[in-house]
Every structure is written in structure tokens, then in C-alpha cells.
Coordinates of C-alpha atoms and ligand atoms in Angstrom, one line a residue:
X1 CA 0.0 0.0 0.0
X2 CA 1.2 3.6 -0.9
X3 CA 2.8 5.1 2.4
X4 CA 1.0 8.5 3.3
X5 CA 0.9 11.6 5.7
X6 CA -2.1 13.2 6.3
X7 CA -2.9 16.7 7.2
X8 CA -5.7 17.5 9.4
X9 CA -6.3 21.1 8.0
X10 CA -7.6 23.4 10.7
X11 CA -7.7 26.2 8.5
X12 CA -4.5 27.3 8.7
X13 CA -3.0 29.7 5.7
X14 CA -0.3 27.0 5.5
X15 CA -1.7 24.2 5.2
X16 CA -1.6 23.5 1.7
X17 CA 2.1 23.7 2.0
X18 CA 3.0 21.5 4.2
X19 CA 1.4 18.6 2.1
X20 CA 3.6 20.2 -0.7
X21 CA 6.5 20.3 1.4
X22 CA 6.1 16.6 2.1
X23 CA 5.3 15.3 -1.3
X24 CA 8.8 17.1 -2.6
X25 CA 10.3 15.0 0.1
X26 CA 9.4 11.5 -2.0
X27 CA 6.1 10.9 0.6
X28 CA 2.1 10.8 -0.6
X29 CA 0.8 13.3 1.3
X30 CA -3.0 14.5 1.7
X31 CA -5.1 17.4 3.0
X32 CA -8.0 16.0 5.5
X33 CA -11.1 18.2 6.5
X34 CA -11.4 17.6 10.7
X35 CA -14.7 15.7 10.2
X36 CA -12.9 13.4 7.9
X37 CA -13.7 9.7 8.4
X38 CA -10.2 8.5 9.3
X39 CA -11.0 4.8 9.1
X40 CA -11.3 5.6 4.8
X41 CA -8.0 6.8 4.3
X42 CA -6.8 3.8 6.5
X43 CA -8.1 1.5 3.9
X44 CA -6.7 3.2 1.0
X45 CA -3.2 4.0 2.6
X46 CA -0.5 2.6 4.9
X47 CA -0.6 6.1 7.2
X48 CA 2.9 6.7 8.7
X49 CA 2.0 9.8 10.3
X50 CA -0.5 12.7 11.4
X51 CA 0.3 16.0 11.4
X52 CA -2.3 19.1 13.0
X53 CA -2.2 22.5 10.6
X54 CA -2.2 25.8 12.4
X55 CA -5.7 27.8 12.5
X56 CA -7.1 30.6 13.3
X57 CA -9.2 29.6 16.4
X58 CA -7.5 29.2 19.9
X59 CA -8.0 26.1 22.0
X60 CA -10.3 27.7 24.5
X61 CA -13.2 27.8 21.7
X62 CA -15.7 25.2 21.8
X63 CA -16.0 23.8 18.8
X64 CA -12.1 23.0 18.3
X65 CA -12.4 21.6 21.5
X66 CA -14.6 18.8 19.8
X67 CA -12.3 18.3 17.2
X68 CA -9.4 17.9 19.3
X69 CA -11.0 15.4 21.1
X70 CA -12.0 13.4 18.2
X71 CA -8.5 13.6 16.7
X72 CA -6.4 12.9 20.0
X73 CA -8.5 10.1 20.6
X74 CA -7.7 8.4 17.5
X75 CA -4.2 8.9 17.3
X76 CA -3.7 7.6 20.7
X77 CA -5.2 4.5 19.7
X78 CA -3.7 4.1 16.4
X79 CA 0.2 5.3 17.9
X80 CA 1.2 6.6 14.7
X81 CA 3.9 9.6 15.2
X82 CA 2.1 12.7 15.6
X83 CA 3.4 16.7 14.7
X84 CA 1.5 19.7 15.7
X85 CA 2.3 22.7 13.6
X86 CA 1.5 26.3 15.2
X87 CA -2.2 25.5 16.3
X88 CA -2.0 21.9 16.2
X89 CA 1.2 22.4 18.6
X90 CA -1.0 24.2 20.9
X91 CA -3.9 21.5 20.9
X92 CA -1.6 18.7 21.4
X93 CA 0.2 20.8 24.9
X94 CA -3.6 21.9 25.8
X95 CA -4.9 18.2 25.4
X96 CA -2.3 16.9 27.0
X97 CA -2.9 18.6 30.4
X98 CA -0.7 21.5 30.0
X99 CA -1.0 25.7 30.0
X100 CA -1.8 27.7 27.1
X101 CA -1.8 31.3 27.4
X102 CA -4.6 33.2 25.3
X103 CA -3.9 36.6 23.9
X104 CA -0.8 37.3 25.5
X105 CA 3.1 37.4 23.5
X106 CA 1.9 37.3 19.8
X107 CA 5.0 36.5 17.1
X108 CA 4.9 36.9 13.8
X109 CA 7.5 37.1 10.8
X110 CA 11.0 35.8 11.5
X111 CA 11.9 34.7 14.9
X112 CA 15.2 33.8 16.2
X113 CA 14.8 30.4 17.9
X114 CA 17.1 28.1 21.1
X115 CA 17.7 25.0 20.3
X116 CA 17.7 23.5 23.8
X117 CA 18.2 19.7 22.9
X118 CA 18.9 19.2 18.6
X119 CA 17.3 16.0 19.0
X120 CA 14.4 13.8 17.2
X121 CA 12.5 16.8 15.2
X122 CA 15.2 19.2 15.8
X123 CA 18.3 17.0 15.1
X124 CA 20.8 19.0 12.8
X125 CA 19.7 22.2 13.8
X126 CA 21.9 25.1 15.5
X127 CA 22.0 26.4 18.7
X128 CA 20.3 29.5 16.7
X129 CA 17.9 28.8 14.0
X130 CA 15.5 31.4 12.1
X131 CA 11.8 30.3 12.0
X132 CA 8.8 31.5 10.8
X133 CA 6.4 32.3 13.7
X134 CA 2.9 33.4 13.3
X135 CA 0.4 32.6 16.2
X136 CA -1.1 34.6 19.2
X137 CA -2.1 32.2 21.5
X138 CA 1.1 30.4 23.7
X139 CA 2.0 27.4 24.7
X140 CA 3.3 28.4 28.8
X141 CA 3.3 25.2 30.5
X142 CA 4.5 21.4 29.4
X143 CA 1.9 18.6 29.9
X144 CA 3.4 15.9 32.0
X145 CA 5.9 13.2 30.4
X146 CA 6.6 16.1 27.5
X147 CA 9.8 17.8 27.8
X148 CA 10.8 21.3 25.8
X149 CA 13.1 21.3 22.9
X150 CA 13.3 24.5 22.2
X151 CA 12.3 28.6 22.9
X152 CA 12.2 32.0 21.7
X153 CA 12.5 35.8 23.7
X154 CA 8.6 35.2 24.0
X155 CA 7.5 31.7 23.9
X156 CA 9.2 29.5 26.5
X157 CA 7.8 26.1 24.1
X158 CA 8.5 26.7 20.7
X159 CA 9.3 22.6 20.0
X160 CA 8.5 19.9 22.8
X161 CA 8.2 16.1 22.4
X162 CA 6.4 13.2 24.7
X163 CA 9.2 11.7 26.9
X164 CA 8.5 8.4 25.5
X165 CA 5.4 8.4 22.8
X166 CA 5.9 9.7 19.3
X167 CA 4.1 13.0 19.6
X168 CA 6.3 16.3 18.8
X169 CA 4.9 19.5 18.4
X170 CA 6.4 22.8 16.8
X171 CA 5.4 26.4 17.6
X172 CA 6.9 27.9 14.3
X173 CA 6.2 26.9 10.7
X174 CA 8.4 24.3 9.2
X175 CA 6.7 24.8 5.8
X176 CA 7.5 28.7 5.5
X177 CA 10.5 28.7 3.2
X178 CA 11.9 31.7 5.3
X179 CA 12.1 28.7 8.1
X180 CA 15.9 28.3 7.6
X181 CA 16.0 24.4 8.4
X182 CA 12.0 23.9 7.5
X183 CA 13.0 20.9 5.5
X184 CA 15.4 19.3 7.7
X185 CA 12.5 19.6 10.5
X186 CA 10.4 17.4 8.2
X187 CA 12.8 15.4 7.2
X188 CA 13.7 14.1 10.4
X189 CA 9.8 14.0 11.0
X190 CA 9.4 11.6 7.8
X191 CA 12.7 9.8 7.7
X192 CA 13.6 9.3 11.5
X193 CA 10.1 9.3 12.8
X194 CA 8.2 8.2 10.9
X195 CA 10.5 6.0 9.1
X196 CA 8.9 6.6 5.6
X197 CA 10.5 5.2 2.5
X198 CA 10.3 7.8 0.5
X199 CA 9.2 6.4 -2.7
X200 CA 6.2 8.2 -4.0
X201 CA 6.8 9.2 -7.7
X202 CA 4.7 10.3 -10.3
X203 CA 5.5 7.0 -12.6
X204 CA 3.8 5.3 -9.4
X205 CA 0.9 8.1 -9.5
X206 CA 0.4 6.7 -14.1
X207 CA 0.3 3.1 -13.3
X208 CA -2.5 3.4 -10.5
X209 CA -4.3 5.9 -12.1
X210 CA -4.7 3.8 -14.7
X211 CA -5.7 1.0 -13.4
X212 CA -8.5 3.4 -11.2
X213 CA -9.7 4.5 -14.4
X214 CA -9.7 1.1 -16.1
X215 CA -11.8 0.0 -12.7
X216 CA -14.4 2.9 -12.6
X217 CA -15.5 3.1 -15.9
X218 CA -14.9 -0.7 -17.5
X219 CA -16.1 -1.0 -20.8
X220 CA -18.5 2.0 -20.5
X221 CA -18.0 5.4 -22.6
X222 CA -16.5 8.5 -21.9
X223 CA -16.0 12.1 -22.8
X224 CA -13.6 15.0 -21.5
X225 CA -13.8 18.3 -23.1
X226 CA -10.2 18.8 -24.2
X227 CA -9.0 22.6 -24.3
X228 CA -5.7 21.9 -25.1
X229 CA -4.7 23.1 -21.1
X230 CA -2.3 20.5 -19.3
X231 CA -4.6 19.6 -16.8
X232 CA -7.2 18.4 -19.0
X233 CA -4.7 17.0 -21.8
X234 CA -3.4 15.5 -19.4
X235 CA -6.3 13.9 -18.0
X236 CA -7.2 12.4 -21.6
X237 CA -4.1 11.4 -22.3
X238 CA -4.2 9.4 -19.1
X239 CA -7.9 8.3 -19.3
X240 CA -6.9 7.4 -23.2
X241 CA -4.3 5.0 -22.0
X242 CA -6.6 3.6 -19.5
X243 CA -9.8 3.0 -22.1
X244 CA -8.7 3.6 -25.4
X245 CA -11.4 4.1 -28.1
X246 CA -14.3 4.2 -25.1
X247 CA -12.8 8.0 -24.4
X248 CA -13.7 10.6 -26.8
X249 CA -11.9 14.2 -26.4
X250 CA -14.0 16.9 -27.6
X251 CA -12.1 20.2 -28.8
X252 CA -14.2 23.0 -29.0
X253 CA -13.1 26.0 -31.7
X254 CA -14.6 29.2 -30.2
X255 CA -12.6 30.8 -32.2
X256 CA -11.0 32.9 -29.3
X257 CA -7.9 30.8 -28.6
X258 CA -4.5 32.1 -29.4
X259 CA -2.9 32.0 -33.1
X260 CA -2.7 28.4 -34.7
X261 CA -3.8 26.8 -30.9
X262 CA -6.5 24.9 -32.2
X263 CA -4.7 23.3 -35.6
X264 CA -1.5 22.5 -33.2
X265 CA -3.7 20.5 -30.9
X266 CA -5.4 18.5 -33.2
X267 CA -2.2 17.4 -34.6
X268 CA -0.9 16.7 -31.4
X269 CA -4.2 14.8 -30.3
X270 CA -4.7 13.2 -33.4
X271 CA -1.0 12.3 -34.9
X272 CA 0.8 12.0 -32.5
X273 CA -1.3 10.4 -29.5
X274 CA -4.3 8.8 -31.6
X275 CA -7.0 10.1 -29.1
X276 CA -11.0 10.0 -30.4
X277 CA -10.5 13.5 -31.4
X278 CA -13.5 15.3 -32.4
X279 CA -12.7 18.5 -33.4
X280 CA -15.8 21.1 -32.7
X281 CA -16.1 24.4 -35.3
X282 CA -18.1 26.3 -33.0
X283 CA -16.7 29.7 -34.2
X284 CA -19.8 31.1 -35.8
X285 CA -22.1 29.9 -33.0
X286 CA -20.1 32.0 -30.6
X287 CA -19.3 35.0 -32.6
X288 CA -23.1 35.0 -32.9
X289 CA -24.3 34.9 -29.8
X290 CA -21.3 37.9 -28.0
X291 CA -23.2 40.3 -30.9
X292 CA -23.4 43.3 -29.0
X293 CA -22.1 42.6 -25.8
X294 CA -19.6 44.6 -24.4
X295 CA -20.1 43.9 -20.6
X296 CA -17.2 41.6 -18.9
X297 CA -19.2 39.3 -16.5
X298 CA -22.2 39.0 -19.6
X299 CA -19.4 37.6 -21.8
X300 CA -18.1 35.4 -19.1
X301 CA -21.4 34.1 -18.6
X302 CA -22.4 33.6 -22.7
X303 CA -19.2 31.8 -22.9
X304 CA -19.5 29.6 -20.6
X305 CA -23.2 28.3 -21.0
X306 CA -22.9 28.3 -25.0
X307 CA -19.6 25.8 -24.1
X308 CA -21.7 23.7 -22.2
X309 CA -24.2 23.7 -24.5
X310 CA -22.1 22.8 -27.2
X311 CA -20.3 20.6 -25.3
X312 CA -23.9 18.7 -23.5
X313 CA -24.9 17.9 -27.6
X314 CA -21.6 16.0 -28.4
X315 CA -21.7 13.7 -25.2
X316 CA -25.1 13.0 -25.7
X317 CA -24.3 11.7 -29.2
X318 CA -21.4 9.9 -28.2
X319 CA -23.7 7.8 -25.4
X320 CA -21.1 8.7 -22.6
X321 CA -21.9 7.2 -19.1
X322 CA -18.9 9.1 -17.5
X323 CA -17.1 12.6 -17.5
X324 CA -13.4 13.0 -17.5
X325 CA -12.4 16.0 -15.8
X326 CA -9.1 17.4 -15.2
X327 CA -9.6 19.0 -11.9
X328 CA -6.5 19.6 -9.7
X329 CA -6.3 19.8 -5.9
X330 CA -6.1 22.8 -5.7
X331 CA -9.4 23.3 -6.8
X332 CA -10.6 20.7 -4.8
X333 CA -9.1 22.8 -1.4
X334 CA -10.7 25.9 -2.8
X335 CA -14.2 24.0 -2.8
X336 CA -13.8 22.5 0.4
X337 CA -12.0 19.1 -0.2
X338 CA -15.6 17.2 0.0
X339 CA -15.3 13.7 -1.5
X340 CA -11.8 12.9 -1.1
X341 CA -12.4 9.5 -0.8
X342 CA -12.7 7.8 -4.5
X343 CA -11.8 9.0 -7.3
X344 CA -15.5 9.1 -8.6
X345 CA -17.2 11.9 -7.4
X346 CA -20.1 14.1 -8.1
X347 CA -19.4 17.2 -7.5
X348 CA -19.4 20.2 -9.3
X349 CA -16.7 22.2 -10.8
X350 CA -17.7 23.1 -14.1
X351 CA -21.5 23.4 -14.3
X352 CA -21.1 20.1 -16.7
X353 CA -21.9 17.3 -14.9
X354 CA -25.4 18.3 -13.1
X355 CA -26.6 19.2 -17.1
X356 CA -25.4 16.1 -18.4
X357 CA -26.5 13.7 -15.3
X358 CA -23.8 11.8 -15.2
X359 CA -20.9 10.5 -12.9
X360 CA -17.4 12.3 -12.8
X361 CA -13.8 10.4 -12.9
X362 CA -11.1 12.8 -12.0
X363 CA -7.8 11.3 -12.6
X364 CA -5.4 14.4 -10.7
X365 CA -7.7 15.4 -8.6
X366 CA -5.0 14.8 -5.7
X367 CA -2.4 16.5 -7.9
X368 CA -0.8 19.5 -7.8
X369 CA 0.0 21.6 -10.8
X370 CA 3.7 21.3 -10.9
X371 CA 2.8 17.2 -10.4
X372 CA 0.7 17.6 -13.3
X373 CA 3.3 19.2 -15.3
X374 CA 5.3 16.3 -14.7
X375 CA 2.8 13.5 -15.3
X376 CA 2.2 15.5 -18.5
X377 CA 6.1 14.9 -19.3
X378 CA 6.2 11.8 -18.4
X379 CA 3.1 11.1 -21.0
X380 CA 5.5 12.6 -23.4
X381 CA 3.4 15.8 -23.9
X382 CA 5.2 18.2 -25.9
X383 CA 6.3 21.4 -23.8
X384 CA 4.0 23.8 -25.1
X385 CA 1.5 21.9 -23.5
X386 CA 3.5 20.3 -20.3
X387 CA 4.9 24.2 -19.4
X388 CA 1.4 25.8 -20.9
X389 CA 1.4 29.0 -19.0
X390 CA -2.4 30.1 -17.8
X391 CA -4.4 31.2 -20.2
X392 CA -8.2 32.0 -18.8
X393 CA -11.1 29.8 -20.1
X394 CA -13.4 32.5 -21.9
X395 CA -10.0 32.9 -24.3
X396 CA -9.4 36.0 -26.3
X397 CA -12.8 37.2 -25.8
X398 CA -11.9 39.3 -22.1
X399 CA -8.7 40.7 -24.0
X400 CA -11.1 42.7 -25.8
X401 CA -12.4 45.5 -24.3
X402 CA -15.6 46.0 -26.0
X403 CA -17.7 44.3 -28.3
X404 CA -15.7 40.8 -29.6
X405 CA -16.0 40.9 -33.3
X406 CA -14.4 38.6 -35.7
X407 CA -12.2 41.4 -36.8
X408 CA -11.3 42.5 -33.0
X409 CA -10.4 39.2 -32.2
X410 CA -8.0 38.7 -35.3
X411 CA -6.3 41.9 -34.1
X412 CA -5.7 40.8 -30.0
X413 CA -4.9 37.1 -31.9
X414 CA -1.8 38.7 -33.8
X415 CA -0.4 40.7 -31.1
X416 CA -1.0 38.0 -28.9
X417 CA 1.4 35.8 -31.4
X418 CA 4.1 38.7 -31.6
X419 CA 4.1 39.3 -27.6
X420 CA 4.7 35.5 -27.3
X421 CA 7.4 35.2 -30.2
X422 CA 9.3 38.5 -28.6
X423 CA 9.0 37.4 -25.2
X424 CA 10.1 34.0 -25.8
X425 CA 13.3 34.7 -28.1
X426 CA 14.5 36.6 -25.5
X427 CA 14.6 33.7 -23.5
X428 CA 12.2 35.3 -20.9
X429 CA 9.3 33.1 -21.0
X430 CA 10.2 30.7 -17.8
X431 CA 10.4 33.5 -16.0
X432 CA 6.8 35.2 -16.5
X433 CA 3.4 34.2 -15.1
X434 CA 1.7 35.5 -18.0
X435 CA 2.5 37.8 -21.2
X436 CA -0.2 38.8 -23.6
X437 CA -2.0 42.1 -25.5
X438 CA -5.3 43.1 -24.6
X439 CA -6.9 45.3 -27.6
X440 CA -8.5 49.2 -25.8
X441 CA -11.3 50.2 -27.0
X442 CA -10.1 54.0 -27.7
X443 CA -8.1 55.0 -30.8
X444 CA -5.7 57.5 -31.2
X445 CA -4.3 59.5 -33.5
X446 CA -0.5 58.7 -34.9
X447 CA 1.3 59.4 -38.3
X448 CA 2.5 56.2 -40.1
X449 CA 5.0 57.1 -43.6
X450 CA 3.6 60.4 -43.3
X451 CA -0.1 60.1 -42.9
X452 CA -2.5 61.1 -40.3
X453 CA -4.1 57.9 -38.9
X454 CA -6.7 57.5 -36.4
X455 CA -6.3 54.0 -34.9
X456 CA -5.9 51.2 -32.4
X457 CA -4.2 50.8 -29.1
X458 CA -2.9 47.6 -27.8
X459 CA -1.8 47.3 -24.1
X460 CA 1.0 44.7 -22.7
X461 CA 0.7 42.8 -19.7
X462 CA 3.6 40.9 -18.6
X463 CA 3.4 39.5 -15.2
X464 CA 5.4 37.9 -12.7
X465 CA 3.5 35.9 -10.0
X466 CA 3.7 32.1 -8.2
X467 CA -0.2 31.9 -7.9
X468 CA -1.9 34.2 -9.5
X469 CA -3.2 35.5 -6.5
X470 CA -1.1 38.5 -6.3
X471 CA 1.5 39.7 -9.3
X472 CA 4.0 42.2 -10.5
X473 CA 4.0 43.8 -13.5
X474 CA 7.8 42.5 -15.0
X475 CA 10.6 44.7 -15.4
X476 CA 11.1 44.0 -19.2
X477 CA 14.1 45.2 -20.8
X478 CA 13.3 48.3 -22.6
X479 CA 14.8 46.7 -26.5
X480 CA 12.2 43.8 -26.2
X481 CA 9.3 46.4 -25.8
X482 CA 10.6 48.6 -28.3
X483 CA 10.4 45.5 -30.4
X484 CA 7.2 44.1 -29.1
X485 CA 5.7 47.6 -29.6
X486 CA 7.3 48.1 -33.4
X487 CA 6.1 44.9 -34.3
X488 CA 2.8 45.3 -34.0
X489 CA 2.4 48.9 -35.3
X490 CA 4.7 47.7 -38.7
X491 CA 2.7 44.4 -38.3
X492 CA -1.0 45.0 -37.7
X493 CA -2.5 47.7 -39.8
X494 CA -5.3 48.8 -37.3
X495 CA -3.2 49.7 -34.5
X496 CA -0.5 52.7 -34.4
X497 CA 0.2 52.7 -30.3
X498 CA 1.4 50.5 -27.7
X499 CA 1.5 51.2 -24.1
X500 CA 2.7 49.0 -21.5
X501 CA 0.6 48.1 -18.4
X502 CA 2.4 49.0 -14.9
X503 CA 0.0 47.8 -12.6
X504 CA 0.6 45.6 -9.8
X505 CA -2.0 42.2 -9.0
X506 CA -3.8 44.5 -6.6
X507 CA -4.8 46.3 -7.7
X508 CA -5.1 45.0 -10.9
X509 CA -6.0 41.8 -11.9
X510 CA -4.2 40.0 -14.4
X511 CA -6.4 39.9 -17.0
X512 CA -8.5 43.1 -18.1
X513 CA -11.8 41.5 -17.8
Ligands
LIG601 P1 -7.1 37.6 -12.6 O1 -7.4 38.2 -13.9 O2 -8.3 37.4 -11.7 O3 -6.6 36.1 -13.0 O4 -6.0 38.2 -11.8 C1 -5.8 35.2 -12.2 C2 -5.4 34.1 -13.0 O5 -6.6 33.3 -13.5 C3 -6.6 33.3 -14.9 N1 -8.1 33.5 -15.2 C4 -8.8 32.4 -15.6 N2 -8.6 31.1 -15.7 N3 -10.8 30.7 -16.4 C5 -9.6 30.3 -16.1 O6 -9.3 29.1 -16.3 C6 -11.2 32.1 -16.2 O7 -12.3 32.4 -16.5 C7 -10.1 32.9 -15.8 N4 -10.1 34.3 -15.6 C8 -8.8 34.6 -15.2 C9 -5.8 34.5 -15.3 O8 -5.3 34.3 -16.7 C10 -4.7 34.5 -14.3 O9 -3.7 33.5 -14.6

């Protein structure tokens, strides 16, 4: 059975990353709401260890009392090695019979931390170590048979451990990179501990999915709606492999994706991995219905629904019993991580599944996106898939501010082309987040071999981000604008000005629209 760590999320900001942090260490690691049934994941996995996130609420509050309860309970039982992390440090000392102060030395940012005793979770550290501290509530007094490993200026138990059980717990944040020694804390968790192997690899993560997929949906049919995105190419090129023929990847032309996209994915679908490829020209059905519409959130909404209606009349000519989608983790810890337990669920990401009445399959959905950028290489998908950089589902349509027309479309589409060309033969592409053109809706005046014109103007955006939640605009050498911006006003007759976006993600989004 695959080894694995859980993570009893308490709604710390964290969390996330210290499955993350664990799965770069070579160990399956998962996310588990507090009301999880813990006797599930026992089935499906050989659990080494338990770790408690941080969270927001103190000890003293009812309900986490409940939850602590539950938890402690269980883990006593089962004497697998457990680590509290910031909260989960305080509910272990607080369950355990010893004194947590409410309210009283807060520490946040980085914290210079004693090392009292560099052993078990702490072995390899320094007298002095930096850590990342962010918590309010303190842990004052050890419980009986626990014993302090280490302090700060104003938290006497910053790292304890049970005399004799395997239950640690850790005031700071191992999974903050600005934690100097973050790593080595879980590796001696993992490694020393827990006594993990350390073999989870995404070659493991093909094989079983496969054979999942080959389980759930037997000789049944399939669809996924392939947009040419890693997650779901990925996701068909891994369902395909599982099913064969039964899958069939439906590739809808809106006609807003960027230059040559949806030509280069059918070749890539059709030649060189033989998927059922049906290729959808759905170009004049959506041109159609944005007539007119000019309002960001309308086009959004237009988009979506005419993709789903498109999409609802192919499945229900293919027959398909089941729905491949390529939803990631991530999305699944933004919705509230219901349903972890198979990989057949029912939920909802899309809007897809309740209109066509029929079960999901969700081949990554414990994957994150850098895991899917590696199962996508280990597939063999080419790079402009496997390192696809985001591009937002309602396509070129919300680079246009203003009515979408065929023609305005065909203008955003070319400078779209030349922005990636520049950008990416000045070796800057790795780099960036995102770089695209977004066509204004004002025009300007400019002179062009001596004539007057009254025309276009096309803004960059060229970010720099790790999540998209927040972003920079990118300091971009001033020669690969100038030859950005001279490209497009030699190369696309409508437009004769270029300006360069210089807002920050906030208060900007990234996109326009
Ligand atoms: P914003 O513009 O909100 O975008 O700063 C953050 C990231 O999300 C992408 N984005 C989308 N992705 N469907 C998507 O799949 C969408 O409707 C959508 N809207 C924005 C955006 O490109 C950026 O990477």
C-alpha cells in the first residue's frame, strides 16, 4: 500500500504547503477536513503519520475543543507519530494537560529560535535557528511526560516532544520557506520518525491511475472536453491510455484561442497520440451569440453556457456514461476538499456534470500543478503543452475591451502571437506568469510614412507571480518592448500605439476582464 501523511487542516494559511512540502520530500501526502472519516484513508493507505495544521481559532473555543478530542482520541489509539504545527502544537500541549496562554506574547514574521536539545524533530539544527512564527495564543506550561526542545524571547515552548510516545509538536512553521532548516524539520519527521520510504513518484501516481480509471469506468463510454490546457490533456491522455477508443476528447473551436492553438492540438491529439479526437467548429455559434455585448461578467457568462451547451450535444451523441475531468487539488481545497475518498465523485466544478447527469472520474484530482506538469512529461506531452502557462477559459474574448468581433479578435490574436514570439526569443518566458496584448477600446491618433491615422491601441501585460493570486507587473528590458511595440504597429495595420501596463496584482488583476 502507498505510504501516506495526512494533514488535518484546521484552516491554517499554511496548510496546503505542508502537504507540498512533504510530497517534494518523495512521501504521498494529503489534505483531511477535521470531520474526515479517518478509518477511509486507512483503507486506502498505509498512514505513517499525522500531522495538525495551524488555524485561526484558539483552543479555548468550543468547537475546536470537539475536534481535538476526536483527533487525539484516535491517534492515541492508532500510535502513529504525531506533529502539531502552530495550532496543532498548541492542541496537542492543551490536550495533553498542559497551559496555554490566550492573547498574550503574539510572534509573527521571522523569529530567532534556542535550540535546547537538537534531537528527534530538531536534530541537525543550530543552537540559533530562524523560523517563521505566526500565532497569538502560547503554549506556557508542558503537559506531563513532554519535555521542551526549544524557545524563543517570548515563547518558552516553541518545540516539545512526549518523553516516551511519538508525539512532537512545533510552535513555528516548518513549511514557510523563510524557516531556515524547514526541511530538515520534516525530514527528520518523515525519515527518523516516521521511518517513511520515501518512494512516491509520479511514474507510481500513471500506473494506479490507470488501473483506477480502467476500474471505474470498464467497458463503458466517456467524454472529456479537451481545451488543449495540461490539466485536461493531461487527464485524456491518461484516461486514453486507461480506455482507449471508449474515451472521446471533444475540442471546441470558439474561435477565441490564441494563433494556430487549435490546428496545433489537433495534430498533437490526433497524430501523434491517436485520441477519439472530435474536433468542434463552433466559431460562428459563438461569434453570434457575443453580438453586441460589451459587458465583462455578460461575456463570461455567454461563454460559458454556449460551451456547455455545445459541449452537452456532443456527449449526448457519443452515449457517454462518465465525464473525465481534469480537476487539480487545488481546486478541490478551494471547494472544500468534499469527497476525497474515491476518485469518482459528483461534485461540481464546471456546471457540466449536473446538465449532463452523469458520474465524474477525476484522474489528478489529488495533484498539484507542478505534479501535473510532470505527469504531462512523463506522458510525453510536448512542452507547449507540459509548461502551458495560464491562459483564462473564456480565451481572447476578455482581452477585448468592447464588443468581440471577428475582426477585433483577429487583431488581439496577432499581437497576442508577436508578444509570445518576442518574449520567448529573449529567453524570458520561464520567467513570467503570463504575457499577452489586450486590444482598448479607444483610438488614437499617430502618423504612419507620413499620414495622419486615427487607430488602435494595444496594451502589454507581462506579469510575474507564483499563484496568480497576487502579481508584478515585469521589469522587461526596454529593447524587447521597443520590439514588441514596433512589431505590432509595422505588423497590424489597425493599430499605431502600444503602451505597457504598470499595474501591480492589486490592484489589478491580471487579466482586463
Ligand atoms: P485575474 O485576472 O483574476 O486572474 O488576476 C488570475 C489568473 O486566473 C486566470 N483566469 C482564468 N482562468 N478561467 C480560467 O481558467 C477564467 O475564467 C479565468 N479568468 C482569469 C488568469 O489568466 C490568471 O492567470
Amino acid at each position: 500500500m502507498l505510504e501516506c501523511v495526512l494533514v488535518m487542516d484546521f484552516g491554517g494559511q499554511y496548510c496546503h504547503l505542508i502537504a507540498r512540502r512533504i510530497r517534494e520530500l518523495g512521501v504521498y501526502s494529503e489534505i483531511i477536513p477535521p470531520a474526515a472519516d479517518l478509518g477511509d484513508y486507512g483503507d486506502r493507505y498505509e498512514i505513517k503519520g499525522f500531522i495538525l495544521s495551524g488555524g485561526p481559532q484558539s483552543v479555548y473555543e468550543k468547537d475546536s475543543q470537539r475536534l481535538r478530542e476526536e483527533f487525539m482520541k484516535h491517534i492515541r489509539d492508532e500510535n502513529i507519530p504525531v506533529l502539531g504545527i502552530c495550532y496543532g502544537h498548541q492542541v496537542i500541549a492543551f490536550y495533553e494537560g498542559g497551559e496555554i496562554e490566550s492573547g498574550g506574547m503574539k510572534e509573527y514574521g521571522v523569529t530567532d529560535m534556542v535550540v535546547d536539545k537538537s534531537v528527534s524533530i530538531l536534530k541537525g539544527l543550530s543552537r540559533k535557528e530562524k523560523v517563521w512564527m505566526s500565532h497569538s495564543d502560547t503554549v506556557t506550561g508542558m503537559p506531563p511526560g513532554y519535555e521542551i526542545l526549544a524557545h524563543t524571547r517570548n515563547s518558552p515552548v516553541v518545540a516539545f516532544r512526549h518523553r516516551k510516545k511519538q508525539i512532537y509538536g512545533v510552535q513555528f512553521h516548518p513549511e514557510v520557506v523563510h524557516t531556515e532548516k524547514g526541511v530538515q524539520v520534516f525530514r527528520n519527521y518523515l525519515f527518523n520518525i516516521c521511518k517513511c520510504k520515501g518512494n512516491w513518484e509520479m511514474g507510481d501516481f500513471i500506473e494506479e491511475s490507470i488501473e483506477k480509471i480502467n476500474t471505474a469506468i470498464g467497458e463503458k463510454k466517456a467524454v472529456i472536453a479537451l481545451s488543449g490546457g495540461v490539466d485536461s490533456s493531461t487527464a485524456a491522455v491518461l484516461a486514453h491510455r486507461a480506455i482507449g477508443k471508449q474515451l472521446t476528447s471533444v475540442f471546441i473551436d470558439t474561435g477565441l484561442m490564441r494563433k494556430n492553438e487549435p490546428e496545433s492540438i489537433q495534430k498533437t491529439f490526433t497524430e501523434d497520440f491517436h485520441l477519439n479526437f472530435r474536433f468542434v467548429d463552433a466559431k460562428e455559434r459563438f461569434f453570434k451569440v457575443l453580438e453586441g455585448v460589451s459587458d465583462p461578467e455578460e461575456k463570461r457568462k455567454i461563454i460559458g453556457e454556449t460551451f456547455i451547451k455545445v459541449f452537452e450535444d456532443v456527449a449526448r451523441e457519443v452515449g457517454a456514461d462518465y465525464l473525465i475531468q481534469g480537476t487539480i487539488y487545488p481546486d478541490r481545497i478551494e471547494s472544500g476538499l468534499k469527497d476525497a475518498a474515491t476518485i469518482k465523485t459528483h461534485h461540481n466544478v464546471g456546471g457540466l456534470p449536473e446538465v449532463l447527469g452523469i458520474e465524474i472520474v477525476e484522474p489528478l484530482q489529488d495533484l498539484y500543478k507542478d505534479e501535473v506538469r510532470e505527469v504531462a512529461r512523463k506522458l510525453g506531452l510536448p512542452e507547449e503543452i507540459s509548461e502551458r502557462h495560464p491562459f483564462p477559459g473564456p480565451g481572447l474574448a476578455i482581452r477585448v475591451i468592447g464588443e468581440v468581433t471577428r475582426e477585433s479578435v483577429a487583431i488581439v490574436k496577432e499581437a497576442d502571437a508577436i508578444v509570445k514570439e518576442e518574449i520567448k526569443s529573449a529567453g524570458l518566458e520561464k520567467g513570467l506568469w503570463q504575457f499577452f496584448a489586450v486590444l482598448l477600446s479607444i483610438k488614437t491618433v499617430g502618423v504612419q510614412g507620413d499620414v495622419r491615422t486615427y487607430r488602435n491601441t494595444v496594451a502589454l501585460r507581462i506579469v510575474e507571480s507564483v499563484d496568480g493570486m497576487t502579481a508584478n507587473f515585469a521589469e522587461i528590458p526596454y529593447v524587447v518592448l521597443e520590439r514588441i511595440s514596433t512589431r505590432i504597429t509595422n505588423e497590424i495595420p489597425e493599430v499605431n500605439r502600444v503602451v505597457y501596463d504598470l499595474t501591480h496584482k492589486p490592484p489589478g488583476t491580471i487579466e482586463w476582464e
